[in-house]
PDB file of C-alpha atoms and ligand atoms in Angstrom:
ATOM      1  CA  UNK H  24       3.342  32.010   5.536  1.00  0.00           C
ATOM      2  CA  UNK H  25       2.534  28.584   3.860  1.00  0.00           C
ATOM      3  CA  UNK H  26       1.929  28.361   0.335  1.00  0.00           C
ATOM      4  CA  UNK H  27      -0.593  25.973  -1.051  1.00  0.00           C
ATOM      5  CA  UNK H  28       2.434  24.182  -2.728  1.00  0.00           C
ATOM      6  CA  UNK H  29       3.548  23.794   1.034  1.00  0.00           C
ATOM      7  CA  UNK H  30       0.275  22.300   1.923  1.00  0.00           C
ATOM      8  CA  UNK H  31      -0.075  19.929  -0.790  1.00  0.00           C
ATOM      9  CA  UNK H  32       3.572  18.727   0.040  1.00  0.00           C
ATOM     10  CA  UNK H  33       3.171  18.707   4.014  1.00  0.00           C
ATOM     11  CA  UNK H  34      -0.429  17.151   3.689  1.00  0.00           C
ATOM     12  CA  UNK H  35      -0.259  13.425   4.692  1.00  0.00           C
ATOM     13  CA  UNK H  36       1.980  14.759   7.597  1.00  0.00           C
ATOM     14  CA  UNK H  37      -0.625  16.697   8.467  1.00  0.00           C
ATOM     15  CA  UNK H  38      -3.565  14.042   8.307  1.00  0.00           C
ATOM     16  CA  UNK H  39      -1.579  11.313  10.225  1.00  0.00           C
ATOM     17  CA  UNK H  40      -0.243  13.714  12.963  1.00  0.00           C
ATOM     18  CA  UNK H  41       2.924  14.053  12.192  1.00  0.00           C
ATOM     19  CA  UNK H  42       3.738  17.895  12.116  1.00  0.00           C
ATOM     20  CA  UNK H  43       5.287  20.030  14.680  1.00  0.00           C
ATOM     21  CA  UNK H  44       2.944  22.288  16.952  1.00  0.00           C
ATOM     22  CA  UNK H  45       4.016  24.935  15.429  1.00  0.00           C
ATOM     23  CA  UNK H  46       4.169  23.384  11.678  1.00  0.00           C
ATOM     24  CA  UNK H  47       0.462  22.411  13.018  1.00  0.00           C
ATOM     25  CA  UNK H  48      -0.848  26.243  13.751  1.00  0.00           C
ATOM     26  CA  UNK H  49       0.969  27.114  10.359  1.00  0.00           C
ATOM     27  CA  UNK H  50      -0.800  24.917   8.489  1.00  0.00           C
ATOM     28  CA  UNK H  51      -4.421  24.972  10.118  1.00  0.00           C
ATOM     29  CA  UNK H  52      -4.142  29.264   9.493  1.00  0.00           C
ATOM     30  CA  UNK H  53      -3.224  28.602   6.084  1.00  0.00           C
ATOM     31  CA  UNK H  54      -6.899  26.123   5.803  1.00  0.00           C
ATOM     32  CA  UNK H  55      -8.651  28.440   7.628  1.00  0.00           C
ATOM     33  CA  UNK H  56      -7.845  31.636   5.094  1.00  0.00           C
ATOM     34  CA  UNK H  57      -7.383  28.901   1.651  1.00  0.00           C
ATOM     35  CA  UNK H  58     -11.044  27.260   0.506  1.00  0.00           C
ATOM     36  CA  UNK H  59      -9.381  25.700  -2.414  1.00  0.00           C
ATOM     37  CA  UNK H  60      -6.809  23.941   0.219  1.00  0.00           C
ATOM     38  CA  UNK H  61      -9.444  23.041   2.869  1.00  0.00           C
ATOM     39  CA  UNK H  62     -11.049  20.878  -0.309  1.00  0.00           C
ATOM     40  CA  UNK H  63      -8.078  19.715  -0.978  1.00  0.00           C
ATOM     41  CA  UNK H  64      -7.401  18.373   2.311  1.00  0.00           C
ATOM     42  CA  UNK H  65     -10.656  16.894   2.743  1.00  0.00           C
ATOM     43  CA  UNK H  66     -10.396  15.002  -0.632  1.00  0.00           C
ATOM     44  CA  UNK H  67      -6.996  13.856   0.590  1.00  0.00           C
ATOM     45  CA  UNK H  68      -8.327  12.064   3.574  1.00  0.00           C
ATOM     46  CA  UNK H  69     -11.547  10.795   1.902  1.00  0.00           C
ATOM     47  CA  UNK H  70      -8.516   9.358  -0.503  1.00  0.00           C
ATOM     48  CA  UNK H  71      -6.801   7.499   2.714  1.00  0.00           C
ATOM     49  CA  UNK H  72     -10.105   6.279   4.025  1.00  0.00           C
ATOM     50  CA  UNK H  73     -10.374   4.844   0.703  1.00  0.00           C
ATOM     51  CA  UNK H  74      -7.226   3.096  -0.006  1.00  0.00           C
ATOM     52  CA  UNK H  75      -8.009   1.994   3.485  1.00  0.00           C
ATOM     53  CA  UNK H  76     -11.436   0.270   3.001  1.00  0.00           C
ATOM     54  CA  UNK H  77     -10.342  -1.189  -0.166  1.00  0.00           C
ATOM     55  CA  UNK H  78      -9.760  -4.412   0.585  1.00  0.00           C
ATOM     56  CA  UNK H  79     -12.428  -5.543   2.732  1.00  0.00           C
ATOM     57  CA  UNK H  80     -14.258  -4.953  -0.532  1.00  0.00           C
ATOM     58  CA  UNK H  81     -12.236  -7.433  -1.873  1.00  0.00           C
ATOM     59  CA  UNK H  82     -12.872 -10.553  -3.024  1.00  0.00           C
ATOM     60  CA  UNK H  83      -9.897 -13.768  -1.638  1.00  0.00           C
ATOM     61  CA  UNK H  84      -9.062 -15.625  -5.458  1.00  0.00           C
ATOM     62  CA  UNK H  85      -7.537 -18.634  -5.080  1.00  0.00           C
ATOM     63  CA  UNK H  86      -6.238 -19.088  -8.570  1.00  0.00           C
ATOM     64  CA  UNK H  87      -4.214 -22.269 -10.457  1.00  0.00           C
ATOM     65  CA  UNK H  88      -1.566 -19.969  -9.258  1.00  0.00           C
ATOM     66  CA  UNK H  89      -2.496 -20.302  -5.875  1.00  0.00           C
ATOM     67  CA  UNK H  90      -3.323 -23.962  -5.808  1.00  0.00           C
ATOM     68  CA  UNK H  91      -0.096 -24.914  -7.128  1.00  0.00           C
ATOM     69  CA  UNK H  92       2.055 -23.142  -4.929  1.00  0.00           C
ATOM     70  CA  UNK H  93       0.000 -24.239  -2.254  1.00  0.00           C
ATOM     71  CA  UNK H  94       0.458 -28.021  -3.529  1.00  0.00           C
ATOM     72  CA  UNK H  95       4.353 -27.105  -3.693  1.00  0.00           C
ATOM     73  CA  UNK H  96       4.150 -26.116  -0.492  1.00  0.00           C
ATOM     74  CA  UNK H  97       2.191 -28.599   1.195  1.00  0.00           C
ATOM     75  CA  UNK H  98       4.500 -31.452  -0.432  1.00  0.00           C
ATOM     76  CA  UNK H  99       7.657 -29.465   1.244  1.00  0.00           C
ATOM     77  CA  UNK H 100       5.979 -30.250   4.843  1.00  0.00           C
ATOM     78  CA  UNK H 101       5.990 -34.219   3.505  1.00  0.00           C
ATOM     79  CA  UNK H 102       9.502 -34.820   3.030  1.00  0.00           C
TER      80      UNK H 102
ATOM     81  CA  UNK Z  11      -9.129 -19.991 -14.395  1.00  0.00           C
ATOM     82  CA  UNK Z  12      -9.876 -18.146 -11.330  1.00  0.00           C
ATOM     83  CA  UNK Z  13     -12.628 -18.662  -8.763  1.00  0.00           C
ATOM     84  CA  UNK Z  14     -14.224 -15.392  -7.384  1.00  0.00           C
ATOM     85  CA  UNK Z  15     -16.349 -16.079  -4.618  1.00  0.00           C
ATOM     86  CA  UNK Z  16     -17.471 -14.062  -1.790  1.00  0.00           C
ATOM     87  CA  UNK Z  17     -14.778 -14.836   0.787  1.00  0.00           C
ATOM     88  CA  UNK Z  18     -15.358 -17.980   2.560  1.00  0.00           C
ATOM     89  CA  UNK Z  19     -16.125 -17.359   6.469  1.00  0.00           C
ATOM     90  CA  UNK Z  20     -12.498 -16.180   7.489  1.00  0.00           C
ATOM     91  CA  UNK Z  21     -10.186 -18.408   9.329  1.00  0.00           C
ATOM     92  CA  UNK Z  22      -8.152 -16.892  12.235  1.00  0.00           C
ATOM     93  CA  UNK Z  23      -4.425 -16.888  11.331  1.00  0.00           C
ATOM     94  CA  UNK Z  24      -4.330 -20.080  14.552  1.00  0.00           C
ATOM     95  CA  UNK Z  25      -6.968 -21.754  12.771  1.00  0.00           C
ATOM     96  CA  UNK Z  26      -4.772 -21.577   9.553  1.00  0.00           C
ATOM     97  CA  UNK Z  27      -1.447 -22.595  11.266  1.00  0.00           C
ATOM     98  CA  UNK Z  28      -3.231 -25.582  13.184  1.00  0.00           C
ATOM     99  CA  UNK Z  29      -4.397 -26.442   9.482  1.00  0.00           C
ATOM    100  CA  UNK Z  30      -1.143 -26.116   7.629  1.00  0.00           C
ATOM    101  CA  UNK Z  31       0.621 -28.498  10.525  1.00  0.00           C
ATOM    102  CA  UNK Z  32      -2.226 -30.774   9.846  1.00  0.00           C
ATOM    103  CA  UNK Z  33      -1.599 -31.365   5.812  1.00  0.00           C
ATOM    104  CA  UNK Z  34      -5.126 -29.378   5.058  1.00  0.00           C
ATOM    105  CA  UNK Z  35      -4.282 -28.021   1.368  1.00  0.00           C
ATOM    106  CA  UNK Z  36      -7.256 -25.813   2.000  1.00  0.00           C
ATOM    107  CA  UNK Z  37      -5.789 -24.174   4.720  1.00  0.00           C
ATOM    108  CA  UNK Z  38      -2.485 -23.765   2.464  1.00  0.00           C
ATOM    109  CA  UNK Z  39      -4.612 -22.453  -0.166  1.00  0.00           C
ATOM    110  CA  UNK Z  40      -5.933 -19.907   1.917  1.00  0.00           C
ATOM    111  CA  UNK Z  41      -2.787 -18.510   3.559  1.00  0.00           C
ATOM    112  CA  UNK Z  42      -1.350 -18.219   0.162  1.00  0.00           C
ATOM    113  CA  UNK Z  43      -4.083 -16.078  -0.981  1.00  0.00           C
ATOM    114  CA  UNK Z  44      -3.917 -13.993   1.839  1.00  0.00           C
ATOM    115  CA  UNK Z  45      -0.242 -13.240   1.697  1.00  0.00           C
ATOM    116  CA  UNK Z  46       1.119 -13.830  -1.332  1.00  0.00           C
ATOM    117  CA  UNK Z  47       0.677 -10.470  -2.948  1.00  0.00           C
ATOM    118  CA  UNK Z  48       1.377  -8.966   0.057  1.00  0.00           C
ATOM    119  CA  UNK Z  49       4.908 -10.787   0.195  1.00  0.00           C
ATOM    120  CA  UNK Z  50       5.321 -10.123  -3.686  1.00  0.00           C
ATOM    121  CA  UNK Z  51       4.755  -6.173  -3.211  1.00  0.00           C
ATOM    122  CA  UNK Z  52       7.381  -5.859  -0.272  1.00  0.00           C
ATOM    123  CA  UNK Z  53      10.007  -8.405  -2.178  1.00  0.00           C
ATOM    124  CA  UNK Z  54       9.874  -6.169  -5.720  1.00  0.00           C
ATOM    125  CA  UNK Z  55      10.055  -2.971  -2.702  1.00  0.00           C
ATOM    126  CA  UNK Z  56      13.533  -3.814  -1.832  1.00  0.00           C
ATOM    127  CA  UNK Z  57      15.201  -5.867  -4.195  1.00  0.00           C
ATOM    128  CA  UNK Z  58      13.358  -5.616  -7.590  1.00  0.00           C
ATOM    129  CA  UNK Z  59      11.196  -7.427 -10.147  1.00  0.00           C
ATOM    130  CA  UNK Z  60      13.739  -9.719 -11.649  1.00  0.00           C
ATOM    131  CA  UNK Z  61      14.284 -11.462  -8.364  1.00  0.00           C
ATOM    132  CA  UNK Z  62      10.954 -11.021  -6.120  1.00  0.00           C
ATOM    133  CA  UNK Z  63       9.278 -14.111  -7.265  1.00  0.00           C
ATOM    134  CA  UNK Z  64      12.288 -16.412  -6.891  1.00  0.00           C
ATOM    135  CA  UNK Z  65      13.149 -14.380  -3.285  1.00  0.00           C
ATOM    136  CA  UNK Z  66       9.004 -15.298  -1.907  1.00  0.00           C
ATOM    137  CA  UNK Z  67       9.181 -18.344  -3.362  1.00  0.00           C
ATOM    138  CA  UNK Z  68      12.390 -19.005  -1.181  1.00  0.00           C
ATOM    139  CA  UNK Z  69      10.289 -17.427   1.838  1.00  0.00           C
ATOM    140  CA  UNK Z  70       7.686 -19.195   1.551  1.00  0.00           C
ATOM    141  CA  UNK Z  71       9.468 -22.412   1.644  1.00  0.00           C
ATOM    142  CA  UNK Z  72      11.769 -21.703   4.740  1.00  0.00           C
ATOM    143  CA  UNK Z  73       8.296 -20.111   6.790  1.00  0.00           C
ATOM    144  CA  UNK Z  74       6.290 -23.622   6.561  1.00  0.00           C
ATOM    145  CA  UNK Z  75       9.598 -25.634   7.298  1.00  0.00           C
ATOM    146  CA  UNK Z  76       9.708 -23.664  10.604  1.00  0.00           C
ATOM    147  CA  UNK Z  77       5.952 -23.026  11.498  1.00  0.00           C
ATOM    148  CA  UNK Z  78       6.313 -25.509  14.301  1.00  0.00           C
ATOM    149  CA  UNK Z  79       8.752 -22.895  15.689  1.00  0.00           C
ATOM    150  CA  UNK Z  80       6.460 -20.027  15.137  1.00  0.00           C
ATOM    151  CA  UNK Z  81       4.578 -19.306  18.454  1.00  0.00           C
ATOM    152  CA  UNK Z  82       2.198 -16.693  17.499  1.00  0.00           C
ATOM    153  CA  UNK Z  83       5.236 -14.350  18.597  1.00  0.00           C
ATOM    154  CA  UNK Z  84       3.696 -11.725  15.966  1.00  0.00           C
ATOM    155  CA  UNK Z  85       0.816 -11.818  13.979  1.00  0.00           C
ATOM    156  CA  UNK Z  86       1.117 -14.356  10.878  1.00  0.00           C
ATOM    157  CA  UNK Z  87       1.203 -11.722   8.378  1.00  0.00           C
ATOM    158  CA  UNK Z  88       3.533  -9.720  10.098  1.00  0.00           C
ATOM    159  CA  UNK Z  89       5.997 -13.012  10.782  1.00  0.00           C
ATOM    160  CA  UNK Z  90       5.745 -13.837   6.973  1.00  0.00           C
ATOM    161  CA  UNK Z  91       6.717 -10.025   5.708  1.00  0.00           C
ATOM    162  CA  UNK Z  92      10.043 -10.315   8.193  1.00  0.00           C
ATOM    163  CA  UNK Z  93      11.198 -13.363   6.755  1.00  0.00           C
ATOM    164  CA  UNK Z  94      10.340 -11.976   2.788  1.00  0.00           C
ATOM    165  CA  UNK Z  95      12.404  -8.871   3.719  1.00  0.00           C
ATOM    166  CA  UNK Z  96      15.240 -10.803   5.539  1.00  0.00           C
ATOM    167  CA  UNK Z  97      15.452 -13.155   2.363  1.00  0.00           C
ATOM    168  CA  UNK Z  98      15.558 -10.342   0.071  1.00  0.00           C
ATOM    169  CA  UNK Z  99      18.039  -8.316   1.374  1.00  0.00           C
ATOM    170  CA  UNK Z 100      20.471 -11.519   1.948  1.00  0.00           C
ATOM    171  CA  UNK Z 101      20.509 -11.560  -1.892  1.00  0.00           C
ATOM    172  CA  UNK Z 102      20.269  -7.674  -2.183  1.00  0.00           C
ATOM    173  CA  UNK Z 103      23.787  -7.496   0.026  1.00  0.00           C
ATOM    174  CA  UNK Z 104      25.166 -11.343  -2.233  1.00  0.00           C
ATOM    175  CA  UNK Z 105      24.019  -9.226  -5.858  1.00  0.00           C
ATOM    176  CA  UNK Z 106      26.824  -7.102  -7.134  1.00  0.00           C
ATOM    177  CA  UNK Z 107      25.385  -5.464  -9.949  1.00  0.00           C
ATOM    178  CA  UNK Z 108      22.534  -2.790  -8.451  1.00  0.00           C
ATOM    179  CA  UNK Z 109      19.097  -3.699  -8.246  1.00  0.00           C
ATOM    180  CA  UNK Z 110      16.887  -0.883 -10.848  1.00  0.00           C
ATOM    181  CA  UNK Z 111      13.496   0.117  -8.676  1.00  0.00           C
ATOM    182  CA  UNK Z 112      10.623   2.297  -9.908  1.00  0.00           C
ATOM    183  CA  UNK Z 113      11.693   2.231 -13.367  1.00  0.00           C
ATOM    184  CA  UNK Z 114       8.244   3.235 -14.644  1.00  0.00           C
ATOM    185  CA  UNK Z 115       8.502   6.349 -12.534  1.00  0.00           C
ATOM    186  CA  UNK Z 116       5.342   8.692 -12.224  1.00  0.00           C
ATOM    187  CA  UNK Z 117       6.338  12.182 -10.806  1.00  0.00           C
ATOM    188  CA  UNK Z 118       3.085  14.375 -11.065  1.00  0.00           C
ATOM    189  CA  UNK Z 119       4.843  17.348 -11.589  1.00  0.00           C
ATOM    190  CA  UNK Z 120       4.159  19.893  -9.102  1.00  0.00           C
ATOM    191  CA  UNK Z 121       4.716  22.831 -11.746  1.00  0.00           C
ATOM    192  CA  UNK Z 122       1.371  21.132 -13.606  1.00  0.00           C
ATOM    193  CA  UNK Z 123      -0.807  21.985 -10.030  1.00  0.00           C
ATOM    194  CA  UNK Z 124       0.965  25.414  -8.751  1.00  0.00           C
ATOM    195  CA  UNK Z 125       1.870  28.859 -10.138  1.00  0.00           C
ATOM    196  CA  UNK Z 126       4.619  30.190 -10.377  1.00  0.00           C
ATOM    197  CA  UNK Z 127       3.279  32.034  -6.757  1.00  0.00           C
ATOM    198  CA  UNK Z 128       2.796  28.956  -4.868  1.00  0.00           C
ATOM    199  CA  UNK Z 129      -1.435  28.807  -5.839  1.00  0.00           C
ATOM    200  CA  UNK Z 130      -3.189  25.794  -7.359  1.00  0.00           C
ATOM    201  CA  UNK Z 131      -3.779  26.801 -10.799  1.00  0.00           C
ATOM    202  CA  UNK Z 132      -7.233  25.200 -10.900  1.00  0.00           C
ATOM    203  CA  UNK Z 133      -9.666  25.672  -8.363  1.00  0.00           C
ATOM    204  CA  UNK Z 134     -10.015  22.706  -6.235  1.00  0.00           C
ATOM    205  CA  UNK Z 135     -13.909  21.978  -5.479  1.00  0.00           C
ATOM    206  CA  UNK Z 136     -15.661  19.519  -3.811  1.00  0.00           C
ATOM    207  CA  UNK Z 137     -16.319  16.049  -4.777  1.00  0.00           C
ATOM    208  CA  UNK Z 138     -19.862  14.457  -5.701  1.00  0.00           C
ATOM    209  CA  UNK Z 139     -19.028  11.308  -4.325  1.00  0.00           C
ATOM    210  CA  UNK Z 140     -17.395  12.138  -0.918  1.00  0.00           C
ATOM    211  CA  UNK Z 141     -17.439   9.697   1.346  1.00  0.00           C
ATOM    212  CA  UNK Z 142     -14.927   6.705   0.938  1.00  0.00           C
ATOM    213  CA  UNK Z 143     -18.090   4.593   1.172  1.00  0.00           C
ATOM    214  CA  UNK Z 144     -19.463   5.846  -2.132  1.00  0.00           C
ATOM    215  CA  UNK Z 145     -16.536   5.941  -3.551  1.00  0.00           C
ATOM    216  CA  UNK Z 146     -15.720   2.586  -3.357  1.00  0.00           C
ATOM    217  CA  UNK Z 147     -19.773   1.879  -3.928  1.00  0.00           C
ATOM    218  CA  UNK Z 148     -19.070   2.848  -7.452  1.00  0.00           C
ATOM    219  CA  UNK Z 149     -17.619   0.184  -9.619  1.00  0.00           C
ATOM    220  CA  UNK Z 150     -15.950   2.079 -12.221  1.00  0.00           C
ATOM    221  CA  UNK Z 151     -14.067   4.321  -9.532  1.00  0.00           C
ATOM    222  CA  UNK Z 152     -12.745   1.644  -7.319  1.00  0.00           C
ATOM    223  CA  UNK Z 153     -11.262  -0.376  -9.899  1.00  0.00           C
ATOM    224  CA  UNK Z 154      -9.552   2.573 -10.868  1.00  0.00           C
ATOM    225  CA  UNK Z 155      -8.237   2.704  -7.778  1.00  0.00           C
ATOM    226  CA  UNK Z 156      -7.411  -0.530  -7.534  1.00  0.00           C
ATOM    227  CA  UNK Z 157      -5.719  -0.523 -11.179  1.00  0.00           C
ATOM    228  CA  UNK Z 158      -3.927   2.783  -9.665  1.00  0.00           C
ATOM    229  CA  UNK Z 159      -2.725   0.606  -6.523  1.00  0.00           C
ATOM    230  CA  UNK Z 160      -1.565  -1.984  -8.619  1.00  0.00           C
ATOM    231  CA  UNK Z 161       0.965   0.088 -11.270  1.00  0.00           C
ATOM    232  CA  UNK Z 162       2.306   2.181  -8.206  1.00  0.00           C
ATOM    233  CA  UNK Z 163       5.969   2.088  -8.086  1.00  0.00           C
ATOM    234  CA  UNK Z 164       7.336  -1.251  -6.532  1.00  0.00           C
ATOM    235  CA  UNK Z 165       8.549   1.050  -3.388  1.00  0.00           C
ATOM    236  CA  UNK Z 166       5.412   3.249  -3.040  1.00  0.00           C
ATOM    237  CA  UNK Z 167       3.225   0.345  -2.606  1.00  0.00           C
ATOM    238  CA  UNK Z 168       5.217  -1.402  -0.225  1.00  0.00           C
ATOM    239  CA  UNK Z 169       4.813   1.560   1.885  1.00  0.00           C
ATOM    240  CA  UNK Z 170       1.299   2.363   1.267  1.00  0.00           C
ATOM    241  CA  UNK Z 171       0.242  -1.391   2.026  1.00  0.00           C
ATOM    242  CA  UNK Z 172       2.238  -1.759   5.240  1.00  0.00           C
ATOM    243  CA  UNK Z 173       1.272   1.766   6.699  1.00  0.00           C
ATOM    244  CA  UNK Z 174      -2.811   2.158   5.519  1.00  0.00           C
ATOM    245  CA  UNK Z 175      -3.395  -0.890   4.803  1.00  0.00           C
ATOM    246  CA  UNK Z 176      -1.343  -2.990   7.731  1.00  0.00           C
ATOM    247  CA  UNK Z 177      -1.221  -0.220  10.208  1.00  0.00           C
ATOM    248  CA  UNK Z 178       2.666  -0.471  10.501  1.00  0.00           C
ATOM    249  CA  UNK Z 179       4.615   2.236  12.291  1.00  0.00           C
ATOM    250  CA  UNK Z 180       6.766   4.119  10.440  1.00  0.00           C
ATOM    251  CA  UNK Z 181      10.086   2.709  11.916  1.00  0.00           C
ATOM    252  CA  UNK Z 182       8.784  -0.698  11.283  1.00  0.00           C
ATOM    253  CA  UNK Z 183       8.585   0.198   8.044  1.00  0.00           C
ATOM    254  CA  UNK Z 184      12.153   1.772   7.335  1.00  0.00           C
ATOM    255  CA  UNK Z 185      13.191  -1.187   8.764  1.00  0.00           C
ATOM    256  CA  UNK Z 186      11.800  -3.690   6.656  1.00  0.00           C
ATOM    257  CA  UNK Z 187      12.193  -2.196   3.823  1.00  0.00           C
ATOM    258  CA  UNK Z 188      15.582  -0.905   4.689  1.00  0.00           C
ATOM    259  CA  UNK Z 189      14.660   2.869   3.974  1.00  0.00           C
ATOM    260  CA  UNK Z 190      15.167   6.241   5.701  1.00  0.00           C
ATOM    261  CA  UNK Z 191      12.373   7.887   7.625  1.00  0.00           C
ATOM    262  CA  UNK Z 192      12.153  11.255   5.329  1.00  0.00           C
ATOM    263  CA  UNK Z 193      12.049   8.399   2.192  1.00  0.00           C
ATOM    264  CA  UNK Z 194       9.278   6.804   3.298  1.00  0.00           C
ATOM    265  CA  UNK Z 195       7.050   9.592   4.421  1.00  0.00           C
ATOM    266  CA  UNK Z 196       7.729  11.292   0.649  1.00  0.00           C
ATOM    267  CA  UNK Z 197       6.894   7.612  -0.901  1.00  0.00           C
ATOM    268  CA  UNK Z 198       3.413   7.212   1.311  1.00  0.00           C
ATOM    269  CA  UNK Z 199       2.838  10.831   0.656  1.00  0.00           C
ATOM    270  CA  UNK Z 200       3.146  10.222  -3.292  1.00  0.00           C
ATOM    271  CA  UNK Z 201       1.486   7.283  -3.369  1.00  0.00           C
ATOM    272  CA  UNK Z 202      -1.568   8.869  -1.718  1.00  0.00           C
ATOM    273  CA  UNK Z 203      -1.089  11.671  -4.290  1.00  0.00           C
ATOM    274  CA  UNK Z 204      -1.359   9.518  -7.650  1.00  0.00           C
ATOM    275  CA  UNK Z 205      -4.227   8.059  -5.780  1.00  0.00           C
ATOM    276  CA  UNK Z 206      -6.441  11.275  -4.679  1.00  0.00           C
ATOM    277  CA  UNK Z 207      -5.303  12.299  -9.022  1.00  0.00           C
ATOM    278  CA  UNK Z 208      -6.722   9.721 -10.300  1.00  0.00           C
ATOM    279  CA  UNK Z 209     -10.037   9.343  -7.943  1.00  0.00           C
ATOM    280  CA  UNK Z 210      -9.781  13.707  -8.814  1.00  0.00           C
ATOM    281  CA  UNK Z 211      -9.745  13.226 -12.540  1.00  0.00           C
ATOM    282  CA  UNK Z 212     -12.703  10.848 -12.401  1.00  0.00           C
ATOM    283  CA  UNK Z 213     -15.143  12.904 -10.394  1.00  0.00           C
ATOM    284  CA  UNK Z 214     -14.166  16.088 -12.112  1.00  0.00           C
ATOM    285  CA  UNK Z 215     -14.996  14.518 -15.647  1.00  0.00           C
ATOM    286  CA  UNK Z 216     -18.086  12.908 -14.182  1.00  0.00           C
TER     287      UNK Z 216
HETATM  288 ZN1   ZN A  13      -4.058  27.070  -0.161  1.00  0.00          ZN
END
C-alpha cells in the first residue's frame, strides 16, 4: 500500500505518464481513499500548467546586454 | 537600461535566419533575446557558473559562422542548445579540476511534510486561485514564480526548461545534458516541487 510520502515522491511520474500499470492502479487507489493527496495532486499539475504558461506571459527585453552581443555578433559575420 | 515592450509581432525562426544572413542587427537582436538565457541555463547545467558565459559566448560565435550550413535540419532553438552543450562538455572533458554544480542546494526536506507513518503532517486543501490562468493573472504570485524559476539549481532548471517548457523527451534530455534517466526525472520532479512550495506557501498565507 502507497504511502502519501510515496505519492508525493512518484507524483510527476504519475502526471506525465510515466508509471507502470500496475504502479498506475497503486497509485490511483491510494487518490481515491487519500483527500489530502488527491489536492495535492491537483495542485501539482495546476503547478506544471503554470511553469508551462509562464512565458508566453513574458515580455522579449532586449537589453544593452543584448544589443552588444548582438553587435559582437553581427561584426563576426563581417570579417 | 532595458526596454520592456509588449513583444514585437514574432518572427519565425526562417524569418530570423534569412535576417541574420542579411546583416539585419534587429534580427540579431532578436535571436539573442530569444535564446540567450535559454543557452546560459543549459551551459551553467553541465559545466558550471564560472565557465557558462565564456562557453555561450564561444557558441554563439561558432552557430552564426555556420548558419549558412544550417538547413532548418532542427528547429533553431533546438540547433543552438546542441551546439551550447557540445561546447560545454569539450571543456568539461579539457578541465581537470571538477566542475562544483548546485552549490546553493535546496532539499525541502521530506521529514518537514510526512510523519514518521508516511502522512502529510498538515492537511493539504485546496487552492483559491486554481487554475494556472489565475495564477499567473496575479502579479505578486507569478513573479514569485518566476523569482523561484530563476534561483533553481543550475541542473534543475536545465531540465525543467527543456522538458515543460521546450517539450523535450526525456532521452533528449540525458543526452544533452549528459545525465542519467533516474537523475533527471528526480531533478524535474524537484524542481516542480520547490515550485508547487512556494506557489503553496503563498495561497495558504493569502
Ligand atoms: Zn495520501
Amino acid at each position: 500500500m502507497l504511502k502519501c510520502r510515496d505519492i508525493e515522491s512518484m507524483a510527476s511520474e504519475y502526471l506525465d505518464k510515466n508509471l507502470s500499470l500496475r504502479q498506475r492502479m497503486a497509485f490511483k487507489m491510494h487518490l481515491f481513499l487519500c483527500h489530502n493527496c488527491r489536492n495535492y495532486i491537483r495542485q501539482l499539475r495546476t503547478t506544471i500548467e503554470s511553469i508551462r504558461l509562464m512565458p508566453q506571459k513574458q515580455p522579449i527585453v532586449i537589453d544593452q546586454h543584448v544589443k552588444n552581443l548582438a553587435q559582437q555578433l553581427k561584426d563576426s559575420t563581417q570579417k | 537600461m532595458s526596454i520592456k515592450a509588449d513583444p514585437p509581432p514574432l518572427k519565425t525562426e526562417a524569418e530570423l535566419i534569412k535576417g541574420m544572413l542579411a546583416g539585419e542587427s534587429s534580427a540579431f537582436e532578436m535571436t539573442v533575446a530569444l535564446y540567450h538565457n535559454r543557452m546560459l541555463t543549459i551551459a551553467r547545467a553541465i559545466i558550471g557558473e564560472a565557465f557558462a558565459e565564456e562557453i555561450v559566448q564561444d557558441a554563439w560565435l561558432s552557430a552564426i559562422r555556420s548558419l549558412n550550413e544550417f538547413a532548418g535540419r532542427s528547429s533553431l532553438q533546438t540547433w543552438l542548445i546542441q551546439i551550447t552543450a557540445n561546447a560545454a562538455k569539450t571543456r568539461l572533458r579539457r578541465e581537470k579540476r571538477q566542475v562544483s554544480l548546485d552549490e546553493n542546494w535546496q532539499q525541502i526536506e521530506s521529514d518537514d511534510l510526512f510523519d514518521a507513518s508516511g502522512h502529510w503532517r498538515e492537511h493539504i486543501s485546496e487552492w483559491d486561485l486554481e487554475t494556472p490562468e489565475a495564477i499567473l493573472a496575479n502579479d505578486q504570485l507569478s513573479d514569485i514564480i518566476r523569482q523561484t524559476f530563476e534561483k533553481l539549481p543550475a541542473q534543475q532548471q536545465a531540465v525543467l526548461t527543456l522538458y515543460d517548457l521546450e517539450g523535450e523527451t526525456m532521452p533528449q534530455i540525458c543526452n544533452i545534458l549528459g545525465i542519467s534517466a533516474s537523475n533527471a526525472r528526480v531533478l524535474l520532479h524537484r524542481a516542480r516541487s520547490v515550485i508547487h512550495q512556494q506557489i503553496h506557501q503563498y495561497q495558504e498565507n493569502d
